[in-house]
């Protein structure tokens, strides 16, 4: 057992798949950052750890075109913790995805390079189309023979990927002062 975590979070605990390395996803959104660590990269994912930190990273981006220093600091503080969690859980691969707020910010390169240094992994800044695509996949992953419309209202955009992928710049962030 890992001396810092309970048995459930220990990748070497009884019942875990021998030799499997945990995989993590760091989602950097307009309202929050979230780390989810899964037992391994597989079709059926077993979460071992899930933490979300509200940071309002996108607040003001619509008006100033930049990520605010205070909001970046709050997000980076949570990401420092997530980097530590990932190392302590012996995560093999971290997928880092950034969405609307980072994509739209003029100072995104500064933020992205800091995140990459902290997490020791590359950040993928998703296009609007990619964001809509992944939101739809996540929403229907457990539904066989899905037919219909999926909507994902994030902090900076409404994704509604149906027959064609669409991104509408609307969301809680677009109305922030």
Coordinates of C-alpha atoms in Angstrom, one line a residue:
X1 CA 0.0 0.0 0.0
X2 CA 1.2 3.5 -0.8
X3 CA 2.0 5.2 2.5
X4 CA 0.2 8.4 1.5
X5 CA -3.0 6.9 0.0
X6 CA -5.5 4.3 1.0
X7 CA -5.7 0.9 -0.7
X8 CA -8.3 2.1 -3.3
X9 CA -5.8 4.7 -4.7
X10 CA -2.8 2.4 -4.6
X11 CA -2.0 1.0 -8.1
X12 CA -0.3 -2.0 -6.6
X13 CA -3.2 -2.9 -4.3
X14 CA -4.8 -6.4 -4.3
X15 CA -7.3 -6.7 -7.1
X16 CA -5.5 -4.3 -9.4
X17 CA -4.3 -5.5 -12.8
X18 CA -0.7 -6.5 -12.4
X19 CA 1.7 -4.4 -14.5
X20 CA -1.0 -1.9 -15.4
X21 CA 0.0 1.8 -15.0
X22 CA -2.7 4.3 -14.0
X23 CA -3.6 6.8 -16.7
X24 CA -4.9 10.3 -15.9
X25 CA -6.9 13.1 -17.6
X26 CA -6.4 16.7 -16.6
X27 CA -9.3 18.8 -18.0
X28 CA -8.6 22.5 -18.0
X29 CA -11.9 24.2 -18.5
X30 CA -13.2 27.8 -18.3
X31 CA -14.7 27.3 -14.8
X32 CA -12.6 24.5 -13.3
X33 CA -9.7 22.2 -13.6
X34 CA -10.2 18.5 -12.9
X35 CA -7.9 15.5 -12.5
X36 CA -9.3 12.0 -12.9
X37 CA -6.9 9.0 -12.5
X38 CA -8.1 5.7 -14.0
X39 CA -6.7 2.2 -13.2
X40 CA -5.5 1.8 -16.7
X41 CA -6.1 2.8 -20.3
X42 CA -9.0 0.5 -21.3
X43 CA -12.4 0.6 -22.9
X44 CA -14.1 0.3 -19.5
X45 CA -12.4 2.8 -17.2
X46 CA -12.2 2.4 -13.4
X47 CA -11.7 5.7 -11.7
X48 CA -9.2 5.7 -8.8
X49 CA -9.2 9.4 -8.0
X50 CA -11.3 12.3 -9.1
X51 CA -10.8 15.9 -7.9
X52 CA -12.2 19.2 -9.3
X53 CA -11.1 22.7 -8.4
X54 CA -13.2 25.8 -9.3
X55 CA -10.8 28.5 -10.6
X56 CA -12.9 30.6 -13.0
X57 CA -10.0 30.6 -15.4
X58 CA -12.2 32.0 -18.2
X59 CA -13.6 34.9 -16.2
X60 CA -12.9 38.1 -18.1
X61 CA -11.4 36.4 -21.2
X62 CA -14.4 37.6 -23.3
X63 CA -13.7 41.2 -22.3
X64 CA -9.9 41.4 -22.1
X65 CA -8.8 38.6 -24.4
X66 CA -6.5 37.4 -21.6
X67 CA -6.4 34.9 -18.7
X68 CA -6.4 37.0 -15.6
X69 CA -3.3 36.6 -13.4
X70 CA -5.3 35.8 -10.2
X71 CA -7.4 33.1 -12.1
X72 CA -4.2 31.6 -13.6
X73 CA -2.6 31.5 -10.2
X74 CA -5.6 29.7 -8.7
X75 CA -5.7 27.2 -11.6
X76 CA -1.9 26.6 -11.4
X77 CA -2.1 26.1 -7.6
X78 CA -4.6 23.3 -8.2
X79 CA -2.5 21.9 -11.0
X80 CA 0.6 21.8 -8.7
X81 CA -1.5 19.6 -6.4
X82 CA -2.6 17.4 -9.3
X83 CA 1.0 17.0 -10.4
X84 CA 1.9 15.7 -7.0
X85 CA -1.1 13.4 -6.9
X86 CA -0.1 12.0 -10.3
X87 CA 3.4 11.3 -9.2
X88 CA 2.4 9.7 -5.9
X89 CA -0.1 7.4 -7.7
X90 CA 2.6 6.5 -10.2
X91 CA 0.5 7.6 -13.2
X92 CA 2.1 6.3 -16.4
X93 CA 0.5 8.8 -18.8
X94 CA -1.3 12.1 -18.3
X95 CA -3.6 13.5 -21.0
X96 CA -3.9 17.2 -20.6
X97 CA -6.8 18.9 -22.4
X98 CA -7.5 22.7 -22.4
X99 CA -10.7 24.1 -23.8
X100 CA -12.3 27.4 -24.6
X101 CA -10.8 29.8 -22.1
X102 CA -7.2 28.8 -22.9
X103 CA -7.9 28.5 -26.6
X104 CA -9.3 32.1 -26.8
X105 CA -6.7 33.8 -24.6
X106 CA -3.9 35.9 -26.0
X107 CA -1.6 34.8 -23.2
X108 CA -2.3 31.1 -23.6
X109 CA 1.3 30.2 -24.4
X110 CA 2.5 31.4 -21.0
X111 CA -0.1 29.4 -19.2
X112 CA 0.3 26.3 -21.3
X113 CA 4.1 26.2 -20.9
X114 CA 3.8 26.6 -17.1
X115 CA 1.3 23.7 -17.0
X116 CA 3.6 21.5 -19.2
X117 CA 6.5 22.2 -16.8
X118 CA 4.4 21.3 -13.8
X119 CA 2.8 18.2 -15.2
X120 CA 5.8 17.1 -17.3
X121 CA 3.4 16.4 -20.2
X122 CA 2.2 18.1 -23.3
X123 CA -1.0 20.2 -23.2
X124 CA -3.4 19.7 -26.1
X125 CA -5.5 22.9 -26.6
X126 CA -8.6 21.6 -28.3
X127 CA -10.2 23.3 -31.2
X128 CA -13.9 24.0 -30.9
X129 CA -14.6 21.1 -33.1
X130 CA -12.4 18.7 -31.1
X131 CA -14.0 19.9 -27.9
X132 CA -17.5 19.2 -29.3
X133 CA -16.4 15.8 -30.6
X134 CA -14.9 14.7 -27.2
X135 CA -17.9 16.0 -25.3
X136 CA -20.2 13.9 -27.5
X137 CA -18.1 10.8 -27.1
X138 CA -18.1 11.2 -23.4
X139 CA -21.8 11.7 -23.2
X140 CA -22.8 8.7 -25.3
X141 CA -20.0 6.3 -24.4
X142 CA -22.2 4.1 -22.2
X143 CA -25.3 4.3 -24.4
X144 CA -25.6 1.6 -27.1
X145 CA -27.3 2.6 -30.4
X146 CA -27.5 6.2 -29.3
X147 CA -29.6 8.4 -31.6
X148 CA -30.4 12.0 -30.8
X149 CA -28.7 15.3 -29.9
X150 CA -26.1 15.9 -27.3
X151 CA -25.5 19.3 -25.8
X152 CA -22.5 20.3 -23.5
X153 CA -22.8 23.8 -22.0
X154 CA -19.4 24.6 -20.7
X155 CA -18.0 27.8 -19.3
X156 CA -17.2 29.3 -22.7
X157 CA -19.1 27.4 -25.4
X158 CA -22.2 25.3 -26.1
X159 CA -21.2 22.2 -28.0
X160 CA -24.0 20.4 -29.9
X161 CA -22.4 17.8 -32.2
X162 CA -25.1 16.0 -34.1
X163 CA -24.8 15.3 -37.8
X164 CA -22.1 18.0 -38.1
X165 CA -19.9 19.4 -35.3
X166 CA -21.0 22.8 -34.1
X167 CA -19.5 25.2 -31.5
X168 CA -21.5 28.2 -30.4
X169 CA -19.6 30.8 -28.4
X170 CA -22.1 30.9 -25.6
X171 CA -21.9 29.8 -22.0
X172 CA -21.5 31.1 -18.5
X173 CA -18.2 32.7 -19.4
X174 CA -19.7 34.8 -22.3
X175 CA -21.9 36.7 -19.9
X176 CA -19.2 37.4 -17.2
X177 CA -18.3 41.0 -16.6

